[in-house]
């Protein structure tokens, strides 16, 4: 791609950079990537999916260490890509720049907020991409676009020189069509190695309540994959035998997130309300109602949930299998009320890794009757290597498209 080539603004940001050369040879030589419009590159403006943000902030003085690491490992950057406005959405829709077409499901939303990161990989523009995940912004578009997607342990990747949404939950994440590519990128960013095989092979656990809400097609695929891989799968009552509910986790997450967004960006949001998508503005107005005491109590509840989840995982082999999204991607013409209801259900699933800070790896299943979707592996903190090794065994013969 030429440095001055006009590209689809629904996907690619026009402020650049359009191209960054590798700064050295390394394990990622020959691979190309894009990055979400939340990461800084020295001399360029970060737009965060909103023209007013782009215009009201000076160009960056330094480059994200994530981007620098990838370039020094031999990868070539093919540009900056769009995000949902201020990363405060999970749909992949942006009223300012448009909605990228979902290559895996035309007529459906691509998922967000890392929409450009997912779509570029799904349509083959690049080998991998970097997004962020606060409430599901890597896991959800990975699911909707038929990709592998990793949300790592909270704090695993350096978020210096990256737009902050909600500090309790923000992570960087990776998209790829090929699991081996994602693994290589993870190793570079984490300076860790991933085992070639899992020994001993763990039993995977699937929450019975979640299993009951899977489509018949996806439920069967889960069991088939485990059987073919020689991995035992057991269903167990985790959520229903606890004090937690998915709706409650969704509300807990949204309350903490909303409060932190207002604390970080409240003044700017007040001064630029007229620049916001009405749906985003409604979310901002709700976030303003979260009281200090609600936030403080919420942080205590978050700690209690993390403690409970750690104990459950530790007792049951360290890995859960769970649906990344309730189903395949919703249609572009879904009603606002239906989308709001779906968002609550969706965030009940994504809040599990969000509130705990534990790593989650999305695995795409192809040819599903309800559209692109799949399952995730959820693990204990800093066990990404184990999740990737289990995924390689589970997904042998079924790469993403």
C-alpha positions as YAML, in Angstrom:
chain: A
units: angstrom
residues:
- id: 1
  name: UNK
  ca: [0.00, 0.00, 0.00]
- id: 2
  name: UNK
  ca: [1.43, 3.34, -0.99]
- id: 3
  name: UNK
  ca: [2.00, 5.92, 1.68]
- id: 4
  name: UNK
  ca: [-0.49, 8.38, 0.15]
- id: 5
  name: UNK
  ca: [-3.08, 5.94, -1.14]
- id: 6
  name: UNK
  ca: [-6.67, 6.93, -0.33]
- id: 7
  name: UNK
  ca: [-8.23, 4.16, 1.72]
- id: 8
  name: UNK
  ca: [-11.70, 3.41, 3.04]
- id: 9
  name: UNK
  ca: [-12.22, 5.87, 5.92]
- id: 10
  name: UNK
  ca: [-14.69, 3.49, 7.55]
- id: 11
  name: UNK
  ca: [-11.65, 1.33, 8.26]
- id: 12
  name: UNK
  ca: [-8.50, 3.44, 7.96]
- id: 13
  name: UNK
  ca: [-7.82, 6.77, 9.69]
- id: 14
  name: UNK
  ca: [-6.87, 9.58, 7.36]
- id: 15
  name: UNK
  ca: [-4.48, 11.38, 9.75]
- id: 16
  name: UNK
  ca: [-1.89, 8.63, 9.45]
- id: 17
  name: UNK
  ca: [0.60, 7.22, 9.66]
- id: 18
  name: UNK
  ca: [-0.22, 5.05, 6.66]
- id: 19
  name: UNK
  ca: [3.04, 3.14, 6.86]
- id: 20
  name: UNK
  ca: [5.80, 2.47, 9.37]
- id: 21
  name: UNK
  ca: [8.79, 0.38, 8.32]
- id: 22
  name: UNK
  ca: [10.24, -2.34, 10.50]
- id: 23
  name: UNK
  ca: [13.19, -1.02, 12.48]
- id: 24
  name: UNK
  ca: [14.99, -4.36, 12.72]
- id: 25
  name: UNK
  ca: [14.75, -8.00, 11.69]
- id: 26
  name: UNK
  ca: [13.18, -10.46, 14.08]
- id: 27
  name: UNK
  ca: [10.57, -13.11, 14.74]
- id: 28
  name: UNK
  ca: [7.86, -11.02, 13.05]
- id: 29
  name: UNK
  ca: [9.78, -10.22, 9.86]
- id: 30
  name: UNK
  ca: [7.53, -10.50, 6.84]
- id: 31
  name: UNK
  ca: [4.35, -9.88, 8.84]
- id: 32
  name: UNK
  ca: [2.23, -6.75, 8.63]
- id: 33
  name: UNK
  ca: [-0.14, -5.14, 11.13]
- id: 34
  name: UNK
  ca: [-2.38, -2.17, 11.84]
- id: 35
  name: UNK
  ca: [-3.18, -0.52, 15.15]
- id: 36
  name: UNK
  ca: [-6.31, 0.98, 16.67]
- id: 37
  name: UNK
  ca: [-6.71, 4.76, 16.77]
- id: 38
  name: UNK
  ca: [-6.02, 4.86, 20.50]
- id: 39
  name: UNK
  ca: [-2.26, 4.29, 20.30]
- id: 40
  name: UNK
  ca: [0.14, 7.20, 19.89]
- id: 41
  name: UNK
  ca: [2.76, 7.57, 17.20]
- id: 42
  name: UNK
  ca: [5.15, 10.48, 17.62]
- id: 43
  name: UNK
  ca: [4.29, 13.38, 15.31]
- id: 44
  name: UNK
  ca: [0.75, 12.18, 14.57]
- id: 45
  name: UNK
  ca: [-2.62, 12.88, 16.16]
- id: 46
  name: UNK
  ca: [-4.60, 10.19, 17.94]
- id: 47
  name: UNK
  ca: [-8.31, 10.59, 17.20]
- id: 48
  name: UNK
  ca: [-10.06, 8.02, 19.43]
- id: 49
  name: UNK
  ca: [-12.84, 7.72, 16.86]
- id: 50
  name: UNK
  ca: [-14.10, 11.29, 17.32]
- id: 51
  name: UNK
  ca: [-13.22, 14.28, 15.08]
- id: 52
  name: UNK
  ca: [-13.50, 16.73, 17.99]
- id: 53
  name: UNK
  ca: [-11.01, 14.69, 20.00]
- id: 54
  name: UNK
  ca: [-8.68, 14.63, 17.01]
- id: 55
  name: UNK
  ca: [-8.88, 18.41, 16.60]
- id: 56
  name: UNK
  ca: [-8.65, 19.30, 20.30]
- id: 57
  name: UNK
  ca: [-5.51, 17.32, 21.08]
- id: 58
  name: UNK
  ca: [-1.94, 17.97, 19.99]
- id: 59
  name: UNK
  ca: [0.11, 15.47, 18.05]
- id: 60
  name: UNK
  ca: [1.79, 12.78, 20.11]
- id: 61
  name: UNK
  ca: [5.26, 13.38, 21.47]
- id: 62
  name: UNK
  ca: [6.13, 9.68, 21.77]
- id: 63
  name: UNK
  ca: [5.20, 6.33, 20.25]
- id: 64
  name: UNK
  ca: [3.43, 3.49, 22.02]
- id: 65
  name: UNK
  ca: [5.97, 0.91, 23.23]
- id: 66
  name: UNK
  ca: [3.71, -1.79, 21.80]
- id: 67
  name: UNK
  ca: [4.15, -0.38, 18.30]
- id: 68
  name: UNK
  ca: [7.88, 0.10, 18.83]
- id: 69
  name: UNK
  ca: [8.26, -3.51, 19.97]
- id: 70
  name: UNK
  ca: [6.43, -4.87, 16.93]
- id: 71
  name: UNK
  ca: [8.52, -2.77, 14.54]
- id: 72
  name: UNK
  ca: [11.75, -3.84, 16.23]
- id: 73
  name: UNK
  ca: [10.64, -7.48, 15.90]
- id: 74
  name: UNK
  ca: [10.51, -7.06, 12.12]
- id: 75
  name: UNK
  ca: [6.81, -6.35, 11.52]
- id: 76
  name: UNK
  ca: [5.67, -3.64, 9.12]
- id: 77
  name: UNK
  ca: [2.83, -1.30, 10.07]
- id: 78
  name: UNK
  ca: [0.19, -0.63, 7.40]
- id: 79
  name: UNK
  ca: [-1.67, 2.11, 9.17]
- id: 80
  name: UNK
  ca: [-3.94, 3.40, 11.90]
- id: 81
  name: UNK
  ca: [-7.50, 2.06, 11.91]
- id: 82
  name: UNK
  ca: [-10.85, 3.21, 13.20]
- id: 83
  name: UNK
  ca: [-12.46, 2.63, 16.55]
- id: 84
  name: UNK
  ca: [-15.94, 3.19, 17.86]
- id: 85
  name: UNK
  ca: [-16.25, 6.67, 19.30]
- id: 86
  name: UNK
  ca: [-13.99, 7.04, 22.35]
- id: 87
  name: UNK
  ca: [-13.95, 3.22, 22.45]
- id: 88
  name: UNK
  ca: [-17.26, 3.42, 24.37]
- id: 89
  name: UNK
  ca: [-19.23, 0.93, 22.28]
- id: 90
  name: UNK
  ca: [-19.14, -2.74, 21.32]
- id: 91
  name: UNK
  ca: [-20.86, -2.53, 17.92]
- id: 92
  name: UNK
  ca: [-18.26, -1.33, 15.44]
- id: 93
  name: UNK
  ca: [-20.46, 1.56, 14.33]
- id: 94
  name: UNK
  ca: [-19.21, 5.15, 14.12]
- id: 95
  name: UNK
  ca: [-21.50, 8.00, 12.99]
- id: 96
  name: UNK
  ca: [-18.52, 10.16, 12.01]
- id: 97
  name: UNK
  ca: [-16.61, 7.74, 9.80]
- id: 98
  name: UNK
  ca: [-19.11, 5.00, 9.00]
- id: 99
  name: UNK
  ca: [-19.42, 1.31, 9.81]
- id: 100
  name: UNK
  ca: [-16.92, -1.12, 8.26]
- id: 101
  name: UNK
  ca: [-18.48, -4.03, 6.43]
- id: 102
  name: UNK
  ca: [-18.08, -7.30, 8.26]
- id: 103
  name: UNK
  ca: [-16.19, -9.56, 5.80]
- id: 104
  name: UNK
  ca: [-17.36, -12.67, 7.64]
- id: 105
  name: UNK
  ca: [-21.03, -11.66, 7.85]
- id: 106
  name: UNK
  ca: [-22.16, -8.98, 5.36]
- id: 107
  name: UNK
  ca: [-25.18, -7.10, 6.66]
- id: 108
  name: UNK
  ca: [-24.13, -7.59, 10.27]
- id: 109
  name: UNK
  ca: [-22.18, -5.37, 12.63]
- id: 110
  name: UNK
  ca: [-18.42, -6.07, 12.80]
- id: 111
  name: UNK
  ca: [-18.21, -5.56, 16.55]
- id: 112
  name: UNK
  ca: [-16.21, -2.95, 18.39]
- id: 113
  name: UNK
  ca: [-14.76, -0.93, 19.61]
- id: 114
  name: UNK
  ca: [-11.72, -2.37, 17.79]
- id: 115
  name: UNK
  ca: [-13.68, -2.54, 14.53]
- id: 116
  name: UNK
  ca: [-10.92, -1.48, 12.15]
- id: 117
  name: UNK
  ca: [-8.45, -3.82, 13.81]
- id: 118
  name: UNK
  ca: [-10.75, -6.80, 13.26]
- id: 119
  name: UNK
  ca: [-11.97, -5.98, 9.76]
- id: 120
  name: UNK
  ca: [-8.50, -5.41, 8.29]
- id: 121
  name: UNK
  ca: [-7.36, -8.83, 9.47]
- id: 122
  name: UNK
  ca: [-10.60, -10.54, 8.43]
- id: 123
  name: UNK
  ca: [-10.39, -9.18, 4.88]
- id: 124
  name: UNK
  ca: [-6.71, -10.07, 4.56]
- id: 125
  name: UNK
  ca: [-5.16, -6.59, 4.50]
- id: 126
  name: UNK
  ca: [-2.67, -7.52, 7.22]
- id: 127
  name: UNK
  ca: [-1.52, -10.57, 9.15]
- id: 128
  name: UNK
  ca: [-2.44, -9.31, 12.61]
- id: 129
  name: UNK
  ca: [-3.61, -6.21, 14.38]
- id: 130
  name: UNK
  ca: [-3.55, -4.49, 17.74]
- id: 131
  name: UNK
  ca: [-6.70, -3.33, 19.47]
- id: 132
  name: UNK
  ca: [-7.77, -2.58, 23.00]
- id: 133
  name: UNK
  ca: [-10.23, -4.41, 25.23]
- id: 134
  name: UNK
  ca: [-11.98, -2.75, 28.14]
- id: 135
  name: UNK
  ca: [-15.43, -4.32, 28.04]
- id: 136
  name: UNK
  ca: [-14.91, -6.80, 25.21]
- id: 137
  name: UNK
  ca: [-13.47, -4.74, 22.36]
- id: 138
  name: UNK
  ca: [-11.08, -7.45, 21.17]
- id: 139
  name: UNK
  ca: [-13.10, -10.52, 22.08]
- id: 140
  name: UNK
  ca: [-16.38, -9.37, 20.51]
- id: 141
  name: UNK
  ca: [-15.13, -8.26, 17.06]
- id: 142
  name: UNK
  ca: [-12.92, -11.36, 16.96]
- id: 143
  name: UNK
  ca: [-16.07, -13.43, 17.46]
- id: 144
  name: UNK
  ca: [-18.16, -11.52, 14.91]
- id: 145
  name: UNK
  ca: [-15.41, -11.48, 12.26]
- id: 146
  name: UNK
  ca: [-14.27, -15.09, 12.66]
- id: 147
  name: UNK
  ca: [-10.81, -14.40, 14.10]
- id: 148
  name: UNK
  ca: [-8.62, -15.45, 16.97]
- id: 149
  name: UNK
  ca: [-8.56, -12.71, 19.60]
- id: 150
  name: UNK
  ca: [-6.63, -12.40, 22.86]
- id: 151
  name: UNK
  ca: [-7.40, -10.20, 25.83]
- id: 152
  name: UNK
  ca: [-4.34, -10.76, 28.06]
- id: 153
  name: UNK
  ca: [-4.03, -10.50, 31.81]
- id: 154
  name: UNK
  ca: [-4.65, -6.94, 32.99]
- id: 155
  name: UNK
  ca: [-1.34, -5.06, 32.89]
- id: 156
  name: UNK
  ca: [0.42, -7.63, 30.71]
- id: 157
  name: UNK
  ca: [1.07, -5.20, 27.84]
- id: 158
  name: UNK
  ca: [2.41, -1.67, 28.33]
- id: 159
  name: UNK
  ca: [-0.35, 0.92, 27.75]
- id: 160
  name: UNK
  ca: [1.92, 3.94, 27.99]
- id: 161
  name: UNK
  ca: [1.01, 6.41, 25.22]
- id: 162
  name: UNK
  ca: [-2.43, 4.90, 24.73]
- id: 163
  name: UNK
  ca: [-5.86, 6.51, 25.22]
- id: 164
  name: UNK
  ca: [-7.29, 5.63, 28.64]
- id: 165
  name: UNK
  ca: [-10.95, 4.67, 28.87]
- id: 166
  name: UNK
  ca: [-11.34, 2.92, 32.24]
- id: 167
  name: UNK
  ca: [-8.13, 2.19, 34.10]
- id: 168
  name: UNK
  ca: [-9.50, -0.81, 36.02]
- id: 169
  name: UNK
  ca: [-10.15, -2.71, 32.81]
- id: 170
  name: UNK
  ca: [-8.10, -1.35, 29.88]
- id: 171
  name: UNK
  ca: [-5.86, -3.83, 28.07]
- id: 172
  name: UNK
  ca: [-4.27, -4.09, 24.65]
- id: 173
  name: UNK
  ca: [-5.08, -7.19, 22.64]
- id: 174
  name: UNK
  ca: [-4.24, -9.09, 19.46]
- id: 175
  name: UNK
  ca: [-6.26, -10.23, 16.42]
- id: 176
  name: UNK
  ca: [-5.08, -12.81, 13.88]
- id: 177
  name: UNK
  ca: [-6.51, -15.25, 11.35]
- id: 178
  name: UNK
  ca: [-3.84, -17.78, 12.27]
- id: 179
  name: UNK
  ca: [-3.28, -18.89, 15.85]
- id: 180
  name: UNK
  ca: [0.46, -19.33, 15.28]
- id: 181
  name: UNK
  ca: [0.74, -15.68, 14.22]
- id: 182
  name: UNK
  ca: [-1.13, -14.52, 17.31]
- id: 183
  name: UNK
  ca: [1.16, -16.67, 19.44]
- id: 184
  name: UNK
  ca: [4.28, -15.17, 17.86]
- id: 185
  name: UNK
  ca: [3.01, -11.64, 18.46]
- id: 186
  name: UNK
  ca: [2.12, -12.48, 22.04]
- id: 187
  name: UNK
  ca: [5.62, -13.84, 22.67]
- id: 188
  name: UNK
  ca: [7.20, -10.63, 21.38]
- id: 189
  name: UNK
  ca: [4.99, -8.32, 23.43]
- id: 190
  name: UNK
  ca: [5.20, -10.38, 26.62]
- id: 191
  name: UNK
  ca: [8.81, -11.62, 26.24]
- id: 192
  name: UNK
  ca: [7.48, -15.06, 27.18]
- id: 193
  name: UNK
  ca: [7.57, -18.42, 25.45]
- id: 194
  name: UNK
  ca: [4.57, -20.65, 24.81]
- id: 195
  name: UNK
  ca: [4.87, -24.42, 25.41]
- id: 196
  name: UNK
  ca: [4.57, -26.65, 22.35]
- id: 197
  name: UNK
  ca: [2.17, -28.95, 24.16]
- id: 198
  name: UNK
  ca: [0.07, -29.09, 27.31]
- id: 199
  name: UNK
  ca: [1.17, -31.62, 29.91]
- id: 200
  name: UNK
  ca: [-0.87, -32.77, 31.69]
- id: 201
  name: UNK
  ca: [-3.92, -32.23, 29.49]
- id: 202
  name: UNK
  ca: [-6.50, -30.41, 31.63]
- id: 203
  name: UNK
  ca: [-10.20, -31.09, 31.88]
- id: 204
  name: UNK
  ca: [-12.10, -28.11, 30.51]
- id: 205
  name: UNK
  ca: [-15.14, -26.89, 32.41]
- id: 206
  name: UNK
  ca: [-18.22, -25.28, 30.90]
- id: 207
  name: UNK
  ca: [-20.73, -23.52, 33.11]
- id: 208
  name: UNK
  ca: [-24.02, -25.41, 32.82]
- id: 209
  name: UNK
  ca: [-26.14, -22.26, 32.74]
- id: 210
  name: UNK
  ca: [-24.08, -20.89, 29.84]
- id: 211
  name: UNK
  ca: [-24.17, -24.24, 28.06]
- id: 212
  name: UNK
  ca: [-27.96, -24.25, 28.14]
- id: 213
  name: UNK
  ca: [-28.01, -20.96, 26.21]
- id: 214
  name: UNK
  ca: [-25.75, -22.11, 23.38]
- id: 215
  name: UNK
  ca: [-27.25, -22.91, 19.99]
- id: 216
  name: UNK
  ca: [-27.44, -26.63, 19.28]
- id: 217
  name: UNK
  ca: [-24.82, -26.15, 16.55]
- id: 218
  name: UNK
  ca: [-22.31, -24.44, 18.81]
- id: 219
  name: UNK
  ca: [-22.94, -26.82, 21.69]
- id: 220
  name: UNK
  ca: [-22.23, -29.79, 19.43]
- id: 221
  name: UNK
  ca: [-19.11, -28.15, 17.98]
- id: 222
  name: UNK
  ca: [-17.70, -27.60, 21.46]
- id: 223
  name: UNK
  ca: [-18.10, -31.25, 22.37]
- id: 224
  name: UNK
  ca: [-16.78, -32.43, 19.00]
- id: 225
  name: UNK
  ca: [-13.68, -30.24, 19.27]
- id: 226
  name: UNK
  ca: [-12.85, -31.51, 22.74]
- id: 227
  name: UNK
  ca: [-13.42, -35.14, 21.73]
- id: 228
  name: UNK
  ca: [-11.22, -34.83, 18.63]
- id: 229
  name: UNK
  ca: [-8.50, -33.15, 20.70]
- id: 230
  name: UNK
  ca: [-8.64, -35.80, 23.41]
- id: 231
  name: UNK
  ca: [-9.62, -33.23, 26.03]
- id: 232
  name: UNK
  ca: [-12.25, -34.02, 28.65]
- id: 233
  name: UNK
  ca: [-15.13, -31.53, 28.92]
- id: 234
  name: UNK
  ca: [-17.38, -31.34, 31.96]
- id: 235
  name: UNK
  ca: [-20.38, -29.15, 32.65]
- id: 236
  name: UNK
  ca: [-20.70, -27.78, 36.15]
- id: 237
  name: UNK
  ca: [-22.87, -25.27, 38.00]
- id: 238
  name: UNK
  ca: [-20.59, -22.36, 38.77]
- id: 239
  name: UNK
  ca: [-22.68, -19.19, 38.37]
- id: 240
  name: UNK
  ca: [-26.01, -20.63, 39.53]
- id: 241
  name: UNK
  ca: [-24.43, -22.05, 42.69]
- id: 242
  name: UNK
  ca: [-22.87, -18.71, 43.61]
- id: 243
  name: UNK
  ca: [-24.02, -15.25, 44.65]
- id: 244
  name: UNK
  ca: [-23.22, -13.92, 41.17]
- id: 245
  name: UNK
  ca: [-25.47, -13.48, 38.14]
- id: 246
  name: UNK
  ca: [-24.50, -12.47, 34.62]
- id: 247
  name: UNK
  ca: [-26.87, -9.47, 34.75]
- id: 248
  name: UNK
  ca: [-25.33, -8.43, 38.06]
- id: 249
  name: UNK
  ca: [-21.80, -8.72, 36.68]
- id: 250
  name: UNK
  ca: [-22.81, -6.63, 33.68]
- id: 251
  name: UNK
  ca: [-24.15, -3.84, 35.90]
- id: 252
  name: UNK
  ca: [-21.15, -4.00, 38.23]
- id: 253
  name: UNK
  ca: [-18.76, -3.69, 35.31]
- id: 254
  name: UNK
  ca: [-20.67, -0.85, 33.66]
- id: 255
  name: UNK
  ca: [-20.87, 1.11, 36.91]
- id: 256
  name: UNK
  ca: [-17.14, 0.96, 37.58]
- id: 257
  name: UNK
  ca: [-16.34, 1.66, 33.94]
- id: 258
  name: UNK
  ca: [-18.74, 4.59, 33.70]
- id: 259
  name: UNK
  ca: [-17.44, 6.22, 36.86]
- id: 260
  name: UNK
  ca: [-13.84, 5.97, 35.71]
- id: 261
  name: UNK
  ca: [-14.67, 7.40, 32.29]
- id: 262
  name: UNK
  ca: [-16.25, 10.46, 33.88]
- id: 263
  name: UNK
  ca: [-13.34, 10.90, 36.28]
- id: 264
  name: UNK
  ca: [-10.88, 10.79, 33.38]
- id: 265
  name: UNK
  ca: [-12.77, 12.58, 30.62]
- id: 266
  name: UNK
  ca: [-15.73, 14.32, 32.30]
- id: 267
  name: UNK
  ca: [-14.69, 17.88, 31.52]
- id: 268
  name: UNK
  ca: [-13.92, 17.15, 27.88]
- id: 269
  name: UNK
  ca: [-17.20, 15.26, 27.46]
- id: 270
  name: UNK
  ca: [-19.16, 18.19, 28.89]
- id: 271
  name: UNK
  ca: [-17.44, 20.66, 26.58]
- id: 272
  name: UNK
  ca: [-17.93, 18.48, 23.49]
- id: 273
  name: UNK
  ca: [-21.35, 16.91, 24.03]
- id: 274
  name: UNK
  ca: [-22.55, 18.10, 20.63]
- id: 275
  name: UNK
  ca: [-19.84, 16.01, 18.95]
- id: 276
  name: UNK
  ca: [-21.05, 12.71, 20.42]
- id: 277
  name: UNK
  ca: [-23.17, 10.01, 18.85]
- id: 278
  name: UNK
  ca: [-26.56, 10.19, 20.66]
- id: 279
  name: UNK
  ca: [-26.15, 6.57, 21.77]
- id: 280
  name: UNK
  ca: [-22.71, 7.35, 23.24]
- id: 281
  name: UNK
  ca: [-24.06, 10.51, 24.86]
- id: 282
  name: UNK
  ca: [-26.82, 8.53, 26.58]
- id: 283
  name: UNK
  ca: [-24.15, 6.21, 27.95]
- id: 284
  name: UNK
  ca: [-22.16, 9.21, 29.19]
- id: 285
  name: UNK
  ca: [-25.23, 10.70, 30.88]
- id: 286
  name: UNK
  ca: [-25.85, 7.40, 32.67]
- id: 287
  name: UNK
  ca: [-22.19, 7.22, 33.72]
- id: 288
  name: UNK
  ca: [-22.52, 10.65, 35.35]
- id: 289
  name: UNK
  ca: [-25.13, 9.23, 37.73]
- id: 290
  name: UNK
  ca: [-22.74, 6.69, 39.27]
- id: 291
  name: UNK
  ca: [-22.05, 7.98, 42.78]
- id: 292
  name: UNK
  ca: [-18.73, 7.86, 44.61]
- id: 293
  name: UNK
  ca: [-20.15, 5.37, 47.11]
- id: 294
  name: UNK
  ca: [-21.48, 3.16, 44.31]
- id: 295
  name: UNK
  ca: [-18.02, 3.10, 42.77]
- id: 296
  name: UNK
  ca: [-16.28, 2.36, 46.07]
- id: 297
  name: UNK
  ca: [-18.71, -0.46, 46.85]
- id: 298
  name: UNK
  ca: [-18.34, -1.70, 43.30]
- id: 299
  name: UNK
  ca: [-14.57, -1.97, 43.65]
- id: 300
  name: UNK
  ca: [-15.06, -4.09, 46.76]
- id: 301
  name: UNK
  ca: [-17.50, -6.30, 44.87]
- id: 302
  name: UNK
  ca: [-15.02, -6.56, 42.02]
- id: 303
  name: UNK
  ca: [-12.35, -7.78, 44.43]
- id: 304
  name: UNK
  ca: [-14.76, -10.34, 45.89]
- id: 305
  name: UNK
  ca: [-15.65, -11.62, 42.43]
- id: 306
  name: UNK
  ca: [-12.01, -11.94, 41.46]
- id: 307
  name: UNK
  ca: [-11.31, -13.92, 44.63]
- id: 308
  name: UNK
  ca: [-14.27, -16.24, 43.96]
- id: 309
  name: UNK
  ca: [-13.33, -16.79, 40.32]
- id: 310
  name: UNK
  ca: [-9.68, -17.46, 41.14]
- id: 311
  name: UNK
  ca: [-10.72, -20.11, 43.67]
- id: 312
  name: UNK
  ca: [-13.09, -21.78, 41.19]
- id: 313
  name: UNK
  ca: [-10.51, -21.87, 38.42]
- id: 314
  name: UNK
  ca: [-7.74, -23.02, 40.71]
- id: 315
  name: UNK
  ca: [-9.89, -25.88, 42.01]
- id: 316
  name: UNK
  ca: [-11.00, -26.98, 38.54]
- id: 317
  name: UNK
  ca: [-7.86, -27.20, 36.44]
- id: 318
  name: UNK
  ca: [-7.31, -23.51, 35.78]
- id: 319
  name: UNK
  ca: [-9.29, -23.24, 32.52]
- id: 320
  name: UNK
  ca: [-12.93, -22.52, 31.72]
- id: 321
  name: UNK
  ca: [-14.58, -22.76, 28.33]
- id: 322
  name: UNK
  ca: [-17.26, -20.12, 27.83]
- id: 323
  name: UNK
  ca: [-19.18, -18.44, 25.01]
- id: 324
  name: UNK
  ca: [-17.51, -15.20, 23.93]
- id: 325
  name: UNK
  ca: [-20.80, -13.74, 22.72]
- id: 326
  name: UNK
  ca: [-24.41, -14.92, 23.13]
- id: 327
  name: UNK
  ca: [-24.68, -15.63, 19.39]
- id: 328
  name: UNK
  ca: [-23.35, -14.49, 16.03]
- id: 329
  name: UNK
  ca: [-23.24, -10.80, 15.08]
- id: 330
  name: UNK
  ca: [-26.51, -8.84, 15.20]
- id: 331
  name: UNK
  ca: [-27.91, -7.40, 11.99]
- id: 332
  name: UNK
  ca: [-27.07, -3.82, 11.05]
- id: 333
  name: UNK
  ca: [-30.79, -3.00, 11.17]
- id: 334
  name: UNK
  ca: [-31.40, -4.31, 14.69]
- id: 335
  name: UNK
  ca: [-33.62, -1.92, 16.68]
- id: 336
  name: UNK
  ca: [-32.00, 0.33, 19.31]
- id: 337
  name: UNK
  ca: [-33.98, -1.33, 22.11]
- id: 338
  name: UNK
  ca: [-33.09, -4.83, 20.96]
- id: 339
  name: UNK
  ca: [-29.44, -3.78, 20.73]
- id: 340
  name: UNK
  ca: [-29.55, -2.33, 24.25]
- id: 341
  name: UNK
  ca: [-31.02, -5.55, 25.63]
- id: 342
  name: UNK
  ca: [-28.45, -7.62, 23.76]
- id: 343
  name: UNK
  ca: [-25.63, -5.40, 25.05]
- id: 344
  name: UNK
  ca: [-26.61, -6.16, 28.65]
- id: 345
  name: UNK
  ca: [-26.58, -9.90, 27.94]
- id: 346
  name: UNK
  ca: [-23.31, -9.61, 26.05]
- id: 347
  name: UNK
  ca: [-21.58, -7.68, 28.83]
- id: 348
  name: UNK
  ca: [-22.58, -10.31, 31.36]
- id: 349
  name: UNK
  ca: [-20.25, -12.65, 29.47]
- id: 350
  name: UNK
  ca: [-17.45, -10.19, 28.78]
- id: 351
  name: UNK
  ca: [-17.49, -8.84, 32.35]
- id: 352
  name: UNK
  ca: [-16.09, -12.12, 33.68]
- id: 353
  name: UNK
  ca: [-12.60, -11.43, 32.30]
- id: 354
  name: UNK
  ca: [-13.06, -7.68, 32.64]
- id: 355
  name: UNK
  ca: [-13.81, -7.69, 36.36]
- id: 356
  name: UNK
  ca: [-11.24, -10.37, 37.18]
- id: 357
  name: UNK
  ca: [-8.45, -9.14, 34.92]
- id: 358
  name: UNK
  ca: [-7.85, -12.76, 33.83]
- id: 359
  name: UNK
  ca: [-6.79, -13.66, 30.26]
- id: 360
  name: UNK
  ca: [-9.37, -14.74, 27.70]
- id: 361
  name: UNK
  ca: [-8.67, -16.20, 24.24]
- id: 362
  name: UNK
  ca: [-11.42, -16.35, 21.61]
- id: 363
  name: UNK
  ca: [-11.45, -19.38, 19.30]
- id: 364
  name: UNK
  ca: [-13.43, -19.03, 16.04]
- id: 365
  name: UNK
  ca: [-15.70, -21.83, 14.84]
- id: 366
  name: UNK
  ca: [-16.41, -21.80, 11.12]
- id: 367
  name: UNK
  ca: [-19.70, -22.59, 9.37]
- id: 368
  name: UNK
  ca: [-21.95, -21.96, 12.36]
- id: 369
  name: UNK
  ca: [-25.69, -21.68, 11.69]
- id: 370
  name: UNK
  ca: [-26.02, -18.52, 13.81]
- id: 371
  name: UNK
  ca: [-23.15, -16.76, 12.04]
- id: 372
  name: UNK
  ca: [-19.52, -16.23, 13.02]
- id: 373
  name: UNK
  ca: [-18.99, -17.03, 16.68]
- id: 374
  name: UNK
  ca: [-17.06, -19.48, 18.78]
- id: 375
  name: UNK
  ca: [-15.91, -20.06, 22.32]
- id: 376
  name: UNK
  ca: [-13.27, -18.70, 24.66]
- id: 377
  name: UNK
  ca: [-10.71, -20.13, 26.99]
- id: 378
  name: UNK
  ca: [-10.51, -18.26, 30.30]
- id: 379
  name: UNK
  ca: [-7.49, -18.85, 32.49]
- id: 380
  name: UNK
  ca: [-5.71, -17.79, 35.64]
- id: 381
  name: UNK
  ca: [-3.55, -14.63, 35.61]
- id: 382
  name: UNK
  ca: [-0.43, -14.83, 33.44]
- id: 383
  name: UNK
  ca: [-1.43, -18.23, 32.03]
- id: 384
  name: UNK
  ca: [-1.74, -17.01, 28.44]
- id: 385
  name: UNK
  ca: [0.89, -19.49, 27.27]
- id: 386
  name: UNK
  ca: [-1.15, -22.38, 28.64]
- id: 387
  name: UNK
  ca: [-4.31, -21.06, 26.96]
- id: 388
  name: UNK
  ca: [-2.50, -20.75, 23.63]
- id: 389
  name: UNK
  ca: [-1.12, -24.30, 23.88]
- id: 390
  name: UNK
  ca: [-4.56, -25.71, 24.71]
- id: 391
  name: UNK
  ca: [-6.05, -23.70, 21.85]
- id: 392
  name: UNK
  ca: [-3.52, -25.14, 19.39]
- id: 393
  name: UNK
  ca: [-4.63, -28.63, 20.36]
- id: 394
  name: UNK
  ca: [-8.33, -27.79, 20.27]
- id: 395
  name: UNK
  ca: [-8.23, -25.94, 16.97]
- id: 396
  name: UNK
  ca: [-6.01, -28.27, 14.94]
- id: 397
  name: UNK
  ca: [-7.53, -28.35, 11.48]
- id: 398
  name: UNK
  ca: [-9.88, -25.41, 12.04]
- id: 399
  name: UNK
  ca: [-8.08, -22.12, 11.49]
- id: 400
  name: UNK
  ca: [-10.15, -19.00, 11.06]
- id: 401
  name: UNK
  ca: [-11.04, -17.88, 7.57]
...
